[in-house]
Amino acid sequence: MDGISADSLDIAPDLWFALDILGTFVFALSGGLLAARKRFDIVGIIVLSVAAGLGGGMTRDVLLGDTPPVAFREEIYLLTALLAAAAVFLLYQQFNRMDYSIRLLDAVGLGVFAVSGTLKSLDFDLGPLPAILLGTVTGAGGGVIRDLLAREVPLILERDIYALAAVLGATTLVILLWLGLDTAIAAGIGVLATIGIRVLALRYNWQAPRARRLTHDDPDAS
């Protein structure tokens, strides 16, 4: 996959902006909804919204050495997270099936940030495998911070297909770019692939394999 280079990506600034702002907003909504579900006050809603909305992108930028993170350089990111917090505070009673809403928004944020993290990594001349890894970290970062602050087990540590969805979406993006597909189209397919896998995993209760526990009755135990 040596054919992927920063010069060949031709990433429009509007694409970066759209992915980052969309990811920030939906992840911030998921953080605010989790805070509302746990009966946090307005401060708690703001904290979880900001942490979830900005955490993934800031993790990406710090690991890439792009400091201060873009969320600190551009006020629109913080304002977007605060807007999501305000929407949750004022309208959270309108959300039906709150647990599902949180997980659906989380799936969208996972897909958007997995793709944006992968694209930015490639733009910084990282190879395909490190770019996929950093894309996965970017996608999962905000959710991990959100869950830890809310004293929940991070979704990435549960058996649900979560990080694997980000890996597959980022891998789809890299393969499509290697095949020469337009960057914006490849990014859109990568986002949809991640969201689709995650939503299907939720719908059909797909779970990642885990180490088998050996028992005395297991012939392999000896």
Tab-separated table of C-alpha atoms in Angstrom:
chain	number	residue	atom	x	y	z
A	1	MET	CA	0.000	0.000	0.000
A	2	ASP	CA	2.880	2.341	-0.684
A	3	GLY	CA	0.691	4.150	-3.216
A	4	ILE	CA	-1.020	6.152	-0.472
A	5	SER	CA	0.783	9.409	0.211
A	6	ALA	CA	-0.106	12.768	1.670
A	7	ASP	CA	0.225	14.369	-1.763
A	8	SER	CA	-2.160	11.877	-3.375
A	9	LEU	CA	-4.944	12.285	-0.816
A	10	ASP	CA	-6.066	15.732	-1.956
A	11	ILE	CA	-8.123	16.284	1.210
A	12	ALA	CA	-10.233	19.424	0.982
A	13	PRO	CA	-10.259	21.581	4.140
A	14	ASP	CA	-14.058	21.436	4.097
A	15	LEU	CA	-13.905	17.640	4.422
A	16	TRP	CA	-11.668	17.855	7.495
A	17	PHE	CA	-13.938	20.452	9.042
A	18	ALA	CA	-17.164	18.553	8.318
A	19	LEU	CA	-15.844	15.270	9.735
A	20	ASP	CA	-14.436	16.869	12.870
A	21	ILE	CA	-17.483	18.992	13.636
A	22	LEU	CA	-19.920	16.149	12.969
A	23	GLY	CA	-17.904	13.778	15.138
A	24	THR	CA	-17.635	16.362	17.895
A	25	PHE	CA	-21.373	17.044	17.893
A	26	VAL	CA	-22.635	13.461	17.907
A	27	PHE	CA	-20.120	12.283	20.491
A	28	ALA	CA	-20.955	15.306	22.659
A	29	LEU	CA	-24.644	14.400	22.383
A	30	SER	CA	-23.872	10.862	23.519
A	31	GLY	CA	-21.946	12.220	26.506
A	32	GLY	CA	-24.730	14.602	27.446
A	33	LEU	CA	-27.366	11.881	27.162
A	34	LEU	CA	-25.341	9.550	29.364
A	35	ALA	CA	-25.044	12.320	31.957
A	36	ALA	CA	-28.805	12.965	31.772
A	37	ARG	CA	-29.561	9.265	32.117
A	38	LYS	CA	-27.436	9.151	35.268
A	39	ARG	CA	-29.259	12.243	36.587
A	40	PHE	CA	-26.209	14.529	36.521
A	41	ASP	CA	-26.795	18.270	36.833
A	42	ILE	CA	-26.036	20.836	34.128
A	43	VAL	CA	-22.344	20.881	35.029
A	44	GLY	CA	-22.139	17.110	34.673
A	45	ILE	CA	-23.892	17.267	31.305
A	46	ILE	CA	-21.422	19.886	30.080
A	47	VAL	CA	-18.395	17.973	31.367
A	48	LEU	CA	-19.412	14.694	29.731
A	49	SER	CA	-20.439	16.429	26.501
A	50	VAL	CA	-17.131	18.257	26.192
A	51	ALA	CA	-15.063	15.223	27.201
A	52	ALA	CA	-16.828	12.939	24.734
A	53	GLY	CA	-16.918	15.477	21.916
A	54	LEU	CA	-13.313	16.651	22.119
A	55	GLY	CA	-11.535	13.640	23.608
A	56	GLY	CA	-11.065	11.631	20.421
A	57	GLY	CA	-9.787	14.489	18.285
A	58	MET	CA	-7.466	15.763	21.002
A	59	THR	CA	-6.022	12.275	21.486
A	60	ARG	CA	-5.392	12.077	17.744
A	61	ASP	CA	-3.685	15.469	17.580
A	62	VAL	CA	-1.457	14.844	20.604
A	63	LEU	CA	-0.285	11.475	19.245
A	64	LEU	CA	0.447	13.080	15.871
A	65	GLY	CA	2.350	15.942	17.511
A	66	ASP	CA	-0.129	18.479	16.140
A	67	THR	CA	-0.160	20.648	19.248
A	68	PRO	CA	-1.911	22.514	20.660
A	69	PRO	CA	-4.802	20.307	19.471
A	70	VAL	CA	-7.082	21.872	16.894
A	71	ALA	CA	-9.885	21.885	19.487
A	72	PHE	CA	-7.828	24.439	21.447
A	73	ARG	CA	-6.946	26.498	18.378
A	74	GLU	CA	-10.450	26.737	16.917
A	75	GLU	CA	-13.271	27.844	19.228
A	76	ILE	CA	-15.923	26.238	17.019
A	77	TYR	CA	-15.100	22.811	18.475
A	78	LEU	CA	-15.823	23.796	22.063
A	79	LEU	CA	-18.898	25.745	20.980
A	80	THR	CA	-20.174	22.680	19.119
A	81	ALA	CA	-19.785	20.510	22.222
A	82	LEU	CA	-21.517	23.144	24.351
A	83	LEU	CA	-24.361	23.349	21.826
A	84	ALA	CA	-24.841	19.594	22.124
A	85	ALA	CA	-24.853	19.891	25.929
A	86	ALA	CA	-27.502	22.618	25.747
A	87	ALA	CA	-29.627	20.511	23.389
A	88	VAL	CA	-29.524	17.578	25.794
A	89	PHE	CA	-30.328	19.752	28.816
A	90	LEU	CA	-33.339	21.321	27.116
A	91	LEU	CA	-34.631	18.408	25.048
A	92	TYR	CA	-33.500	15.171	26.685
A	93	GLN	CA	-37.091	14.181	27.506
A	94	GLN	CA	-37.728	14.024	23.769
A	95	PHE	CA	-35.248	11.185	23.374
A	96	ASN	CA	-37.017	7.826	23.412
A	97	ARG	CA	-35.099	4.696	24.352
A	98	MET	CA	-32.221	6.710	25.755
A	99	ASP	CA	-29.798	3.787	26.006
A	100	TYR	CA	-30.269	3.015	22.322
A	101	SER	CA	-29.956	6.714	21.417
A	102	ILE	CA	-26.632	6.903	23.240
A	103	ARG	CA	-25.290	3.830	21.475
A	104	LEU	CA	-26.553	4.956	18.061
A	105	LEU	CA	-24.945	8.383	18.427
A	106	ASP	CA	-21.807	6.677	19.676
A	107	ALA	CA	-21.777	4.528	16.521
A	108	VAL	CA	-21.957	7.631	14.314
A	109	GLY	CA	-19.190	9.340	16.268
A	110	LEU	CA	-17.081	6.185	16.137
A	111	GLY	CA	-17.359	6.038	12.359
A	112	VAL	CA	-16.680	9.718	11.751
A	113	PHE	CA	-13.685	9.942	14.060
A	114	ALA	CA	-12.210	6.611	12.930
A	115	VAL	CA	-12.156	7.960	9.383
A	116	SER	CA	-10.946	11.455	10.292
A	117	GLY	CA	-8.175	10.002	12.458
A	118	THR	CA	-7.059	7.689	9.670
A	119	LEU	CA	-7.102	10.462	7.069
A	120	LYS	CA	-5.144	12.870	9.235
A	121	SER	CA	-2.605	10.162	10.052
A	122	LEU	CA	-2.083	9.469	6.352
A	123	ASP	CA	-1.808	13.211	5.746
A	124	PHE	CA	0.998	13.246	8.338
A	125	ASP	CA	2.790	10.555	6.272
A	126	LEU	CA	2.066	7.631	8.581
A	127	GLY	CA	1.884	4.222	6.968
A	128	PRO	CA	-1.444	2.411	6.471
A	129	LEU	CA	-1.231	0.206	9.578
A	130	PRO	CA	-0.292	3.012	12.019
A	131	ALA	CA	-2.986	5.163	10.389
A	132	ILE	CA	-5.615	2.470	10.973
A	133	LEU	CA	-4.458	2.094	14.583
A	134	LEU	CA	-4.610	5.831	15.217
A	135	GLY	CA	-7.978	6.047	13.485
A	136	THR	CA	-9.293	3.417	15.880
A	137	VAL	CA	-7.851	5.265	18.875
A	138	THR	CA	-9.423	8.488	17.614
A	139	GLY	CA	-12.810	6.852	17.200
A	140	ALA	CA	-12.809	5.187	20.595
A	141	GLY	CA	-11.041	7.900	22.606
A	142	GLY	CA	-13.980	10.179	23.324
A	143	GLY	CA	-16.227	7.289	24.294
A	144	VAL	CA	-13.633	5.848	26.671
A	145	ILE	CA	-13.183	9.187	28.453
A	146	ARG	CA	-16.959	9.673	28.628
A	147	ASP	CA	-17.578	6.236	30.111
A	148	LEU	CA	-14.766	6.477	32.652
A	149	LEU	CA	-16.014	9.851	33.902
A	150	ALA	CA	-19.508	8.365	34.237
A	151	ARG	CA	-18.125	5.311	36.066
A	152	GLU	CA	-19.210	2.948	33.316
A	153	VAL	CA	-17.240	0.124	31.741
A	154	PRO	CA	-15.950	1.596	28.445
A	155	LEU	CA	-17.659	0.061	25.433
A	156	ILE	CA	-14.254	-0.807	23.989
A	157	LEU	CA	-13.735	-3.250	26.893
A	158	GLU	CA	-17.079	-4.995	26.516
A	159	ARG	CA	-17.656	-7.983	24.243
A	160	ASP	CA	-19.725	-5.911	21.817
A	161	ILE	CA	-18.203	-5.328	18.378
A	162	TYR	CA	-16.862	-1.806	18.979
A	163	ALA	CA	-13.173	-1.235	18.338
A	164	LEU	CA	-13.356	-3.919	15.645
A	165	ALA	CA	-15.973	-1.835	13.811
A	166	ALA	CA	-13.576	1.125	13.806
A	167	VAL	CA	-10.709	-1.079	12.602
A	168	LEU	CA	-12.796	-2.454	9.733
A	169	GLY	CA	-14.073	0.993	8.758
A	170	ALA	CA	-10.577	2.489	8.790
A	171	THR	CA	-9.255	-0.490	6.830
A	172	THR	CA	-12.011	-0.045	4.254
A	173	LEU	CA	-10.974	3.588	3.841
A	174	VAL	CA	-7.297	2.710	3.379
A	175	ILE	CA	-8.050	0.003	0.812
A	176	LEU	CA	-10.317	2.310	-1.197
A	177	LEU	CA	-7.674	5.035	-1.195
A	178	TRP	CA	-5.058	2.513	-2.307
A	179	LEU	CA	-7.368	1.561	-5.183
A	180	GLY	CA	-7.468	5.216	-6.222
A	181	LEU	CA	-11.017	6.126	-5.198
A	182	ASP	CA	-11.794	9.784	-4.572
A	183	THR	CA	-10.925	10.726	-0.992
A	184	ALA	CA	-14.349	12.145	-0.107
A	185	ILE	CA	-16.166	9.083	-1.471
A	186	ALA	CA	-13.767	6.707	0.270
A	187	ALA	CA	-14.246	8.614	3.521
A	188	GLY	CA	-18.025	8.403	3.230
A	189	ILE	CA	-17.901	4.656	2.605
A	190	GLY	CA	-15.521	4.201	5.540
A	191	VAL	CA	-17.867	6.085	7.861
A	192	LEU	CA	-20.906	4.115	6.688
A	193	ALA	CA	-19.025	0.824	7.004
A	194	THR	CA	-18.106	1.551	10.616
A	195	ILE	CA	-21.610	2.700	11.535
A	196	GLY	CA	-23.205	-0.225	9.717
A	197	ILE	CA	-21.057	-2.838	11.447
A	198	ARG	CA	-21.628	-1.266	14.849
A	199	VAL	CA	-25.409	-0.950	14.390
A	200	LEU	CA	-25.692	-4.523	13.117
A	201	ALA	CA	-23.663	-5.696	16.107
A	202	LEU	CA	-26.123	-3.937	18.408
A	203	ARG	CA	-29.130	-5.262	16.522
A	204	TYR	CA	-28.024	-8.883	16.399
A	205	ASN	CA	-25.930	-8.941	19.563
A	206	TRP	CA	-22.703	-9.775	17.764
A	207	GLN	CA	-19.848	-10.212	20.199
A	208	ALA	CA	-16.097	-10.405	19.877
A	209	PRO	CA	-14.495	-13.754	20.760
A	210	ARG	CA	-12.860	-14.111	24.141
A	211	ALA	CA	-10.382	-16.524	25.647
A	212	ARG	CA	-12.003	-19.836	26.471
A	213	ARG	CA	-12.036	-20.777	30.104
A	214	LEU	CA	-10.720	-24.299	30.602
A	215	THR	CA	-12.492	-26.612	33.043
A	216	HIS	CA	-11.671	-30.041	34.434
A	217	ASP	CA	-14.187	-31.495	31.989
A	218	ASP	CA	-12.396	-29.902	29.054
A	219	PRO	CA	-10.118	-32.456	27.346
A	220	ASP	CA	-7.708	-29.625	26.469
A	221	ALA	CA	-7.260	-28.716	30.138
A	222	SER	CA	-4.681	-31.440	30.604
